[in-house]
mmCIF file of C-alpha atoms and ligand atoms in Angstrom:
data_model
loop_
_atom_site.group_PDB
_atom_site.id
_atom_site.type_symbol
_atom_site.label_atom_id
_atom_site.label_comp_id
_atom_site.label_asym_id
_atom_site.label_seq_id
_atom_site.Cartn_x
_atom_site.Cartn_y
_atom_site.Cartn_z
ATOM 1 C CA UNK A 1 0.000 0.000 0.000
ATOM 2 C CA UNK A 2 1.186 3.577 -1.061
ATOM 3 C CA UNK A 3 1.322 6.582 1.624
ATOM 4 C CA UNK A 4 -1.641 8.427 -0.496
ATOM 5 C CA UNK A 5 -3.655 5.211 -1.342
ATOM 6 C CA UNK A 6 -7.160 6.342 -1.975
ATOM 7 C CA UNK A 7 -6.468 9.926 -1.649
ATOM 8 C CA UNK A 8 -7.447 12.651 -3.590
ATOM 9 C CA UNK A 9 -5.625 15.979 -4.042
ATOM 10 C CA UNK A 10 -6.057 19.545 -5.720
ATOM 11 C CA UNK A 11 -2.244 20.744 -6.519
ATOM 12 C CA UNK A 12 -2.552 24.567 -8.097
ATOM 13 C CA UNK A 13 -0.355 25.884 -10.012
ATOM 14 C CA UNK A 14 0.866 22.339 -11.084
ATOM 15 C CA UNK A 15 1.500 23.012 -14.870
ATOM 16 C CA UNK A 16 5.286 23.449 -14.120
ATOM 17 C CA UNK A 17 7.880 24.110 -11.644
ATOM 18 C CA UNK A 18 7.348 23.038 -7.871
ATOM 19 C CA UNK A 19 3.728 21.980 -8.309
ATOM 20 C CA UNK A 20 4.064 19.726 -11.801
ATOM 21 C CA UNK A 21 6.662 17.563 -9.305
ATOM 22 C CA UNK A 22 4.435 17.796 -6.351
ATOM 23 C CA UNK A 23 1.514 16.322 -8.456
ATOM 24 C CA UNK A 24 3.697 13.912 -10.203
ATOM 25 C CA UNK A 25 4.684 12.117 -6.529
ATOM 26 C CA UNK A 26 1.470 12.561 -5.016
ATOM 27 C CA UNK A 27 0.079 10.353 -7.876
ATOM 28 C CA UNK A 28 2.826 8.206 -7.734
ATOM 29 C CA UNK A 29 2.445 7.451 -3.952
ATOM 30 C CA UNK A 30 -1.455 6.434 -4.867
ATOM 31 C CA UNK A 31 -3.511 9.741 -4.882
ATOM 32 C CA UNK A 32 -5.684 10.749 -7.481
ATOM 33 C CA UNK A 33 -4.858 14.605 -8.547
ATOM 34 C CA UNK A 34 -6.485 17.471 -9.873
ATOM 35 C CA UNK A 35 -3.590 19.201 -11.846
ATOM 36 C CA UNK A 36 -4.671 23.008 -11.403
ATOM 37 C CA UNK A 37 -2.804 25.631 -13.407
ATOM 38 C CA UNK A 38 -3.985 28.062 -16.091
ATOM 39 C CA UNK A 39 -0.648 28.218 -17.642
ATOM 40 C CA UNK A 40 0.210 32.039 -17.418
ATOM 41 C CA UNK A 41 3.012 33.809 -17.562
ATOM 42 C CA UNK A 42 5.189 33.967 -14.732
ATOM 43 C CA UNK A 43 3.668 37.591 -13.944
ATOM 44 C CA UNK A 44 0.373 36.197 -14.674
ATOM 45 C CA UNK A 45 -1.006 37.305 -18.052
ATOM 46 C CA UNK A 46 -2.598 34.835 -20.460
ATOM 47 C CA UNK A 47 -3.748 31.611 -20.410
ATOM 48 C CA UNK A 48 -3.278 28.134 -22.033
ATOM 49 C CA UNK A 49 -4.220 24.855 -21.360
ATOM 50 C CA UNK A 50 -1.523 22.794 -22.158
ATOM 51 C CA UNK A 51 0.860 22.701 -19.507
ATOM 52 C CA UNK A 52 -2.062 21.388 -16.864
ATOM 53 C CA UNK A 53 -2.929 18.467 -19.724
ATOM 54 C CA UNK A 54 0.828 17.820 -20.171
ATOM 55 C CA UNK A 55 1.135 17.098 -16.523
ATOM 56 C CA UNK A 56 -1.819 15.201 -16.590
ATOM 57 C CA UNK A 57 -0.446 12.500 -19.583
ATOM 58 C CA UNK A 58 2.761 12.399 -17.605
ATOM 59 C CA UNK A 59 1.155 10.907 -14.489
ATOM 60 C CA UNK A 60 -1.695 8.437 -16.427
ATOM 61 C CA UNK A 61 1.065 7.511 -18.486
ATOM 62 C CA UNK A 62 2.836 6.584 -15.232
ATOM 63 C CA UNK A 63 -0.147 4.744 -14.272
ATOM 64 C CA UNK A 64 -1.631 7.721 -12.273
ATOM 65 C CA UNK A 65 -5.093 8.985 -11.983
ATOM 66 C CA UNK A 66 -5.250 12.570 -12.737
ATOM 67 C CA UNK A 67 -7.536 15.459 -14.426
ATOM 68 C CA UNK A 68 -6.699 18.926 -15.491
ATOM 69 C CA UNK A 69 -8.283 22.227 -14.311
ATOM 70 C CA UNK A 70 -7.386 25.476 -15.748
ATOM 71 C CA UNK A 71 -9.574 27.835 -13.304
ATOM 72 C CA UNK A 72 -7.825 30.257 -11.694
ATOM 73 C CA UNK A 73 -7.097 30.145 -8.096
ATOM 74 C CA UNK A 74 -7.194 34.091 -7.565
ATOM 75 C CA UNK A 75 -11.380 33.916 -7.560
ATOM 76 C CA UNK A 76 -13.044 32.788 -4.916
ATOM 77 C CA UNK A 77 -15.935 30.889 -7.465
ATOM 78 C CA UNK A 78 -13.280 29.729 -9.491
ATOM 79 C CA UNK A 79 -11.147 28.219 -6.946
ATOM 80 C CA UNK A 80 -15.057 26.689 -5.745
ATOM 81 C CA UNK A 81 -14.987 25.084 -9.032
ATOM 82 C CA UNK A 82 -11.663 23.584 -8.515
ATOM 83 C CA UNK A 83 -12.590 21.979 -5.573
ATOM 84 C CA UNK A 84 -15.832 20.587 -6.913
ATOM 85 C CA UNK A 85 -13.502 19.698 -9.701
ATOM 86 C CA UNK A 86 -12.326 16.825 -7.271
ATOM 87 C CA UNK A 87 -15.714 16.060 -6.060
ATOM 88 C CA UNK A 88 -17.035 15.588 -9.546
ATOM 89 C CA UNK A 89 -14.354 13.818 -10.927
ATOM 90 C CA UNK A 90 -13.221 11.522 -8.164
ATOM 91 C CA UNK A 91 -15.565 11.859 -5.199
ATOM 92 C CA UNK A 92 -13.603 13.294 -2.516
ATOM 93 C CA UNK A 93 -11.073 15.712 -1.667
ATOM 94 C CA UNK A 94 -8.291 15.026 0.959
ATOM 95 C CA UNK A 95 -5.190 16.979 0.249
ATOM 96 C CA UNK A 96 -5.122 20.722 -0.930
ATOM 97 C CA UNK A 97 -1.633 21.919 -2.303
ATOM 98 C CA UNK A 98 -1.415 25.899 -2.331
ATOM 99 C CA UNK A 99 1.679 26.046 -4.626
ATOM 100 C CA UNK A 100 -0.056 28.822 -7.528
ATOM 101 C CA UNK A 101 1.851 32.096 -7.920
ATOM 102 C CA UNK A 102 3.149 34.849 -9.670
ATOM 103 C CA UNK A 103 6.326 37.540 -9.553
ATOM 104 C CA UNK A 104 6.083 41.393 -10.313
ATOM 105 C CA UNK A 105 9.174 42.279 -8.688
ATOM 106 C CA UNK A 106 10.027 46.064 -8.260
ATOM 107 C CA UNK A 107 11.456 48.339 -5.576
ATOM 108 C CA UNK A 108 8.692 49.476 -3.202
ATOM 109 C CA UNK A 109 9.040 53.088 -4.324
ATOM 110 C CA UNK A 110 7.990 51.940 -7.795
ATOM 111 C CA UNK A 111 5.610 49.359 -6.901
ATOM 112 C CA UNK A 112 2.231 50.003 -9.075
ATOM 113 C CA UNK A 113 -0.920 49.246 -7.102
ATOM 114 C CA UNK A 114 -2.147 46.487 -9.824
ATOM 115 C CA UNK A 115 1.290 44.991 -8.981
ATOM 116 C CA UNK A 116 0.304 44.359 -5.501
ATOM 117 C CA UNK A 117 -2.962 43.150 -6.346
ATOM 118 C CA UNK A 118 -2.036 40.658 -8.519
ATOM 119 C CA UNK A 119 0.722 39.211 -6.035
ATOM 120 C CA UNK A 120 -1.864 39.187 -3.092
ATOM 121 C CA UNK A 121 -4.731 37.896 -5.500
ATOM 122 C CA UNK A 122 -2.816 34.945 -6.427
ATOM 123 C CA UNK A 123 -0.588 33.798 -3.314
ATOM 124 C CA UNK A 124 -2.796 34.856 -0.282
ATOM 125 C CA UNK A 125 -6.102 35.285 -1.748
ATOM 126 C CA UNK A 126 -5.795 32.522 -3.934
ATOM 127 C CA UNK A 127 -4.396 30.270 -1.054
ATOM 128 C CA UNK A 128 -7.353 31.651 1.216
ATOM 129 C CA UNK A 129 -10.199 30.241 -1.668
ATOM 130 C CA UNK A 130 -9.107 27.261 -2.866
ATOM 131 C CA UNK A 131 -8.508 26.317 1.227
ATOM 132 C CA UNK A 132 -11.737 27.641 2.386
ATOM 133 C CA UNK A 133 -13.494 25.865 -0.201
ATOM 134 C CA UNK A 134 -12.430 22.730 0.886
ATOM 135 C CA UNK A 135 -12.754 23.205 4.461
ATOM 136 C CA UNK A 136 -16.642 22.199 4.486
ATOM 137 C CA UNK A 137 -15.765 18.750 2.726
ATOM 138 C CA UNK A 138 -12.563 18.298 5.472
ATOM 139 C CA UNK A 139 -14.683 19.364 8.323
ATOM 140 C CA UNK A 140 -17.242 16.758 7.585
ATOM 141 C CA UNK A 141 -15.076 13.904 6.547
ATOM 142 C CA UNK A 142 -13.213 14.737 9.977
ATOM 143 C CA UNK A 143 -9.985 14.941 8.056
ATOM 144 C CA UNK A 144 -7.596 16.792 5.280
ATOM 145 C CA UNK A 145 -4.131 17.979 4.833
ATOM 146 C CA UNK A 146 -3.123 21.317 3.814
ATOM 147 C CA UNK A 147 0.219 21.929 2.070
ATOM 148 C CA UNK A 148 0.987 25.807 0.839
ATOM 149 C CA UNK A 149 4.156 27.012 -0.699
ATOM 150 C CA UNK A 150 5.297 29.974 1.798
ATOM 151 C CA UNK A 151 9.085 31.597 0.856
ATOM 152 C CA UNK A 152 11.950 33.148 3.059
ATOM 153 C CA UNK A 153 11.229 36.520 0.744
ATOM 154 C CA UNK A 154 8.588 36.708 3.187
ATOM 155 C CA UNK A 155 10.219 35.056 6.454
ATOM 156 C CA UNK A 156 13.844 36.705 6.363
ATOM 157 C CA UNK A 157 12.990 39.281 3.571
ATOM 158 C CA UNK A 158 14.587 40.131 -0.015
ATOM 159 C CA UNK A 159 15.007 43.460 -2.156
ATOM 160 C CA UNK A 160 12.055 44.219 -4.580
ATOM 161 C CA UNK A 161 9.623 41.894 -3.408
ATOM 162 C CA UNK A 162 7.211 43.900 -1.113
ATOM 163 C CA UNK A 163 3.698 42.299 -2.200
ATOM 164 C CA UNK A 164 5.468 39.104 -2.812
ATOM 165 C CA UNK A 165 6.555 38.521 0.519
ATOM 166 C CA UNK A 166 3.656 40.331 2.644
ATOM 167 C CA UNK A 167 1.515 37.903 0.725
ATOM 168 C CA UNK A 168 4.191 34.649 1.832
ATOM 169 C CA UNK A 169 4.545 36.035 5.254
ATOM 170 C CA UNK A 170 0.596 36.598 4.813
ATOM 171 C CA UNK A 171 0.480 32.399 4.219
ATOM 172 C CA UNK A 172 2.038 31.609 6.694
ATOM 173 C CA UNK A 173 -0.626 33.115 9.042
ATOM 174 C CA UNK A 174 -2.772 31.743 7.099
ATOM 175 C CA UNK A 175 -1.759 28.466 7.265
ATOM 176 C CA UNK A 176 -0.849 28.680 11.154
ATOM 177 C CA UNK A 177 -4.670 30.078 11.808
ATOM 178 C CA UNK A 178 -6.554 27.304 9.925
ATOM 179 C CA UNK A 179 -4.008 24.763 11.966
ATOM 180 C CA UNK A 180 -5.981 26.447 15.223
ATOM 181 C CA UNK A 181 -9.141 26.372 13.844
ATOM 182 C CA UNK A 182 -9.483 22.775 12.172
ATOM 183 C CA UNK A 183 -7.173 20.814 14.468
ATOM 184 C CA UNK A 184 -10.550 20.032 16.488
ATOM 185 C CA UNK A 185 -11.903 18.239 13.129
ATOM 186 C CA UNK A 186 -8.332 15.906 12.560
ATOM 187 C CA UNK A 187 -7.484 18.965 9.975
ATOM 188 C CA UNK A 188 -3.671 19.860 9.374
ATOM 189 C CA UNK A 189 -2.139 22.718 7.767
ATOM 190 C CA UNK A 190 1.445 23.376 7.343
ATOM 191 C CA UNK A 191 3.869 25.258 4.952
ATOM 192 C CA UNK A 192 6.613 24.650 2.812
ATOM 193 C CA UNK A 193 9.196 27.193 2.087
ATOM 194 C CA UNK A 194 10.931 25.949 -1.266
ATOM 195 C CA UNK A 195 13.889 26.627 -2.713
ATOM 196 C CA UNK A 196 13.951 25.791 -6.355
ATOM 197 C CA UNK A 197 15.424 26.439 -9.910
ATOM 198 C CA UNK A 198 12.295 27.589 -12.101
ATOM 199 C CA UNK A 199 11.276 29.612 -14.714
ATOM 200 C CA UNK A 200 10.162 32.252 -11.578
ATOM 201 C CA UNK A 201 13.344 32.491 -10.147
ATOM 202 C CA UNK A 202 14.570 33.261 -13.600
ATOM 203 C CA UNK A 203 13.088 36.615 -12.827
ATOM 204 C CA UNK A 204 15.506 37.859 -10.302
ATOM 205 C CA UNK A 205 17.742 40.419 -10.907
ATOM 206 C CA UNK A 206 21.285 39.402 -11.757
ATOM 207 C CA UNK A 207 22.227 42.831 -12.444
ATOM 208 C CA UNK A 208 25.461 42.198 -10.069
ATOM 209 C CA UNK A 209 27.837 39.575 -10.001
ATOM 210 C CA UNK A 210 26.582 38.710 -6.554
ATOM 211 C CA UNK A 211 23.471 37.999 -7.575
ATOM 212 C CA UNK A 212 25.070 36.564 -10.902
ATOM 213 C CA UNK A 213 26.241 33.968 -8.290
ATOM 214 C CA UNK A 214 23.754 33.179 -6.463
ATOM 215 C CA UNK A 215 21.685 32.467 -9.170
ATOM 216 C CA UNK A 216 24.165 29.508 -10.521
ATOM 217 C CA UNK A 217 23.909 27.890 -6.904
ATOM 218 C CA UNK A 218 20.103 28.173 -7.949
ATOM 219 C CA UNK A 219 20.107 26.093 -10.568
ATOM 220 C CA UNK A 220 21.881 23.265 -8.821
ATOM 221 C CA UNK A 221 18.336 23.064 -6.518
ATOM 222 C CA UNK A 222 15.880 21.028 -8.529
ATOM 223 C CA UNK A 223 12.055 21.587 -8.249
ATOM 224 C CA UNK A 224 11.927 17.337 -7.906
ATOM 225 C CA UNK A 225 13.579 18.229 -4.592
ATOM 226 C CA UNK A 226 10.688 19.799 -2.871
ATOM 227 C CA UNK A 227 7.652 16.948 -3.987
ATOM 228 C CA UNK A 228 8.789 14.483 -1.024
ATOM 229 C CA UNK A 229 8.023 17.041 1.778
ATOM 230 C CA UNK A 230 5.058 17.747 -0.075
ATOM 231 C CA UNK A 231 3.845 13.732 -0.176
ATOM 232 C CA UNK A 232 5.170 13.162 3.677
ATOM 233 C CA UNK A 233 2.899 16.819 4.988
ATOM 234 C CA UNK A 234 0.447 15.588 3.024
ATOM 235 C CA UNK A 235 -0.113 11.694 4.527
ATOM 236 C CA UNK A 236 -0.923 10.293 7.398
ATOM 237 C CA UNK A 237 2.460 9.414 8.563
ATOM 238 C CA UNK A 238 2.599 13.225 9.822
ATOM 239 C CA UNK A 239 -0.476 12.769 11.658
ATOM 240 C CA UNK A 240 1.296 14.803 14.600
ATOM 241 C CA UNK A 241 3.027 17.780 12.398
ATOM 242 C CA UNK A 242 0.876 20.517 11.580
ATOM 243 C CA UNK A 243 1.159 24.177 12.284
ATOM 244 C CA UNK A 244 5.188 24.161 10.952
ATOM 245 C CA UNK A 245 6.968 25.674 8.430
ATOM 246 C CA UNK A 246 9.449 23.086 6.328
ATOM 247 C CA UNK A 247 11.910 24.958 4.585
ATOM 248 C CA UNK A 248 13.458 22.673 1.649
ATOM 249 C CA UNK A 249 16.593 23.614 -0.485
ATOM 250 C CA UNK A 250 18.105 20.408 -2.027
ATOM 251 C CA UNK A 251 18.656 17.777 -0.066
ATOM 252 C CA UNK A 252 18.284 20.160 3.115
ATOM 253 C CA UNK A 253 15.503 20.255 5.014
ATOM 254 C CA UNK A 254 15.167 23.082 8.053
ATOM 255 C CA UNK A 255 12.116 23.500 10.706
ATOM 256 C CA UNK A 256 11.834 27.009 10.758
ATOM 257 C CA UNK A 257 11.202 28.999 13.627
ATOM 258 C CA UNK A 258 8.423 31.148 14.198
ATOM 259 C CA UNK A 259 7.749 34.260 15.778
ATOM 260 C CA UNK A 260 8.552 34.563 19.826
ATOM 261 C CA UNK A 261 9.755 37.259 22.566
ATOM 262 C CA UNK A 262 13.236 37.050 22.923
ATOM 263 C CA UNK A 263 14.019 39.763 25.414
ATOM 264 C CA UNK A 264 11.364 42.029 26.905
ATOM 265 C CA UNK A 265 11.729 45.472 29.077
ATOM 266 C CA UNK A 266 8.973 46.485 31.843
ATOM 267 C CA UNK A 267 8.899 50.339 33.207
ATOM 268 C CA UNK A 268 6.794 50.483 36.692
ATOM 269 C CA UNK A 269 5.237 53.655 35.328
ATOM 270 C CA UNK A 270 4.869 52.860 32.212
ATOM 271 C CA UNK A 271 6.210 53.861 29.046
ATOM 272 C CA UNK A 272 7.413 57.762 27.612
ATOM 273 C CA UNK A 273 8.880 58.565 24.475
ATOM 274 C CA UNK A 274 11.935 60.154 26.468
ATOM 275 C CA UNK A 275 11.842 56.878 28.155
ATOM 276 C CA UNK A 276 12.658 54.669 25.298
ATOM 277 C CA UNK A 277 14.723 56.841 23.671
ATOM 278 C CA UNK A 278 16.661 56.338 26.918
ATOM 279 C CA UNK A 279 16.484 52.555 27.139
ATOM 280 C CA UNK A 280 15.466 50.825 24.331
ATOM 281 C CA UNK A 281 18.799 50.622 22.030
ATOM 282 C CA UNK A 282 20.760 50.224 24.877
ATOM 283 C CA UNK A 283 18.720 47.587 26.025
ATOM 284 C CA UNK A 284 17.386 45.493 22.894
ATOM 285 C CA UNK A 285 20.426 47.096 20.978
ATOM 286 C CA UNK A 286 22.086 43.786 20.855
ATOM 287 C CA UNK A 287 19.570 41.904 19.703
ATOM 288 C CA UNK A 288 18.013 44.090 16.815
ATOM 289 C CA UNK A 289 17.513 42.339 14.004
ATOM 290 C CA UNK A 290 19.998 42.852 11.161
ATOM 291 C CA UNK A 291 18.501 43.752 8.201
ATOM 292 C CA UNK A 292 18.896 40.235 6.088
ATOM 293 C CA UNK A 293 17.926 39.015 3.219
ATOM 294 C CA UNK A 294 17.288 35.503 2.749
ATOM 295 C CA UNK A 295 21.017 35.001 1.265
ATOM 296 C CA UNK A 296 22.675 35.846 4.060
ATOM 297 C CA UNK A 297 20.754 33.595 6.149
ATOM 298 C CA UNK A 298 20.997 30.819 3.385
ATOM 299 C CA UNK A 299 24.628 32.007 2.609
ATOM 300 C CA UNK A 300 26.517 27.873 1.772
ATOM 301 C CA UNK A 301 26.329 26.618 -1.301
ATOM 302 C CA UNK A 302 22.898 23.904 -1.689
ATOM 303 C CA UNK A 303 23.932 20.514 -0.884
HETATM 304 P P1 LIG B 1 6.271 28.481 -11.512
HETATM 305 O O1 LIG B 1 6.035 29.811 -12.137
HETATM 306 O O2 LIG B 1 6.969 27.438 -12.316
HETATM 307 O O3 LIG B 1 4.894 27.859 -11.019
HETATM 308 C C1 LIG B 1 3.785 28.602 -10.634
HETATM 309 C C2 LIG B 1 2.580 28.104 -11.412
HETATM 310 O O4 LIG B 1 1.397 28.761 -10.925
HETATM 311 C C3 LIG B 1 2.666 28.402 -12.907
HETATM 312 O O5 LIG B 1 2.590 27.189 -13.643
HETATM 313 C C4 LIG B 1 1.493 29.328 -13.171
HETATM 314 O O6 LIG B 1 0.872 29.136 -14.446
HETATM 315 C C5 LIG B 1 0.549 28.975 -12.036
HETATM 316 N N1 LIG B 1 -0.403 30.040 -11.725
HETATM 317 C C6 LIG B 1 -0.139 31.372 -11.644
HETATM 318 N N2 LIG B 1 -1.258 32.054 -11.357
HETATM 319 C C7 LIG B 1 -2.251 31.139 -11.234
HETATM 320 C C8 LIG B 1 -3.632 31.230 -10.936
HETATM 321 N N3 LIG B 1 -4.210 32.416 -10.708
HETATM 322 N N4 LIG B 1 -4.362 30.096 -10.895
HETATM 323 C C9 LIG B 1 -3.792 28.884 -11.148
HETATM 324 N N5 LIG B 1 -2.475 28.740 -11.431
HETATM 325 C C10 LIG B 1 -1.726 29.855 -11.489
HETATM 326 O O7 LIG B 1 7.058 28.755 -10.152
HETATM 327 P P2 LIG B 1 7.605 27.773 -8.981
HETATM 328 O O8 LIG B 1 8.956 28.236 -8.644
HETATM 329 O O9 LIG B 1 7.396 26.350 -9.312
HETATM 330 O O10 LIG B 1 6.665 28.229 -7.760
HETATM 331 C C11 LIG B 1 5.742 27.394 -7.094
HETATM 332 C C12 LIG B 1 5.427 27.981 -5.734
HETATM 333 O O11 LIG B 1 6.577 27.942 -4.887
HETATM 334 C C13 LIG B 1 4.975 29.442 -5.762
HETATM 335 O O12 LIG B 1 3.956 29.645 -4.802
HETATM 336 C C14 LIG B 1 6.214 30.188 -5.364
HETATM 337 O O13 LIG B 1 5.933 31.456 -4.814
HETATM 338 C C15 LIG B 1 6.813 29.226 -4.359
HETATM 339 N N6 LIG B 1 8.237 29.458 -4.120
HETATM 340 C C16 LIG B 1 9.154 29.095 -5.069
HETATM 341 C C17 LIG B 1 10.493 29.285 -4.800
HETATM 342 C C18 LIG B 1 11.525 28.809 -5.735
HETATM 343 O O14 LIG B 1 12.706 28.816 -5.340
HETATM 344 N N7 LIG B 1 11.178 28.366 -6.932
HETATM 345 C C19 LIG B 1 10.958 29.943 -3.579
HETATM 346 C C20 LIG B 1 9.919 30.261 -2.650
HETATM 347 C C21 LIG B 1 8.607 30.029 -2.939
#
């Protein structure tokens, strides 16, 4: 017996990339898949069909079970119809992949409202839709596994990616808050925070020959990589993990940590102005955050 046996899953944005490989393994560990994606650009204009069907021949001619959806997740009828998608084609729905997305990088200064909208309307709204549609059918069937793609552009931070990573940083909150809520109905939600070569991280800037660099070590960090967290969140056999954030870079795999005190400063009479300005860099001074980017954090090569 396979870890998905009898299964069924809704993997978005699974045309390419991340979520073609996620949908590939779930299949081939024994669940059935709806292959969502409506093959846009990477910034999300246009539409086409084939890469969802492409993914689709690639698992039933691995002996898989899978249909294609091209609805977009960024609607909340849409991403209904995705869901019933599952219902109607294979009679259940057990496993929701949030993996859809889109880049319009720019520097905040120049960030165009419709930039921002389209970045939150894909990632967070789009992970909010297609999860709250399915909640109903998990809530009933006492049971359901949430996967969503958060990224360390949101969680450490990275230049030119303000709606980008307010809508990852967004998921995971997301993700951690239907953890709380559905835990009570055998529900389990957690996050993975990939790091993989694809056609979107094709889109950062190598203007310098730092970043020149660090997009070679990219390449060497295949999307195949990420699919086996995906398959283990997903099953049973992490009955007990939910609420965490996996991030996955090659054959790394890292429990991030999540937001805590970690020093804290009381006044008797309360607080001034004059006050802080008095204590506060003295006091939390040496443990200010510098201001990282996900690089420096992730600064060795992928092994
Ligand atoms: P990708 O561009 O290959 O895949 C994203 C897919 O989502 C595309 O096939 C696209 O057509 C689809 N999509 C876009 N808008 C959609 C919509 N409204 N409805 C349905 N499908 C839609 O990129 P990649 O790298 O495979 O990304 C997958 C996920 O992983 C994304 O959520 C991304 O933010 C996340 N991620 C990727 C990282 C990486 O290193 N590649 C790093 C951190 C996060």
């Amino acid at each position: 017996m396979t870890m998905l046996e009898g299964k069924v899953a809704v993997v978005t944005g699974a045309g390419g990339g991340i979520g073609a490989e996620i949908a590939k393994a779930l299949a081939a560990a024994g669940a059935r898949v709806v292959v969502n994606d409506l093959g846009g650009s990477v910034s999300g204009e246009g539409g086409d069909a084939g890469p969802a069907q492409q993914v689709v021949d690639q698992i039933t001619a691995a002996g898989g079970d899978a249909v294609a959806d091209t609805r977009s997740v960024s609607e909340w009828d849409s991403a209904q119809k995705i869901v019933e998608n599952a219902l109607d084609s294979f009679g259940r729905i057990d496993i929701v992949v949030n993996n859809a997305g889109i880049l319009r990088d720019a520097f905040f200064h120049k960030m165009e409202p419709e930039n921002w909208l389209a970045v939150i309307g894909v990632h967070l709204n789009g992970s909010f839709f297609v999860s709250r549609a399915a909640a109903p059918h998990f809530r009933a069937q006492r049971s359901g596994a949430y996967v969503h793609m958060t990224s360390t552009s949101g969680l450490i931070g990275n230049f030119g990616q303000a709606n980008y990573a307010a809508a990852k940083l967004g998921i995971a909150g997301l993700s951690k808050s239907i953890a709380l809520d559905l835990e009570r109905f055998g529900v389990r939600s957690n996050c993975i925070s990939p790091f993989a070569w694809s056609r979107m991280i094709g889109t950062i800037p190598t203007d310098t020959p730092e970043q020149q660099a660090r997009v070679e070590k990219l390449k060497q960090m295949t999307p195949d990589k990420i699919a086996p967290v995906a398959v283990y969140l997903a099953s049973d056999a992490a009955a007990e993990v939910t609420g965490q954030i996996v991030a996955v870079r090659r054959n790394e795999i890292f429990l991030m940590s999540q937001s805590r005190p970690i020093r804290s400063l009381h006044r008797e009479q309360g607080w001034t102005p004059e006050a802080l300005a008095e204590r506060f860099v003295p006091t939390f001074g040496p443990d200010l955050y510098p201001l990282h980017r996900s690089p420096d954090i992730f600064s060795w090569d992928p092994i």
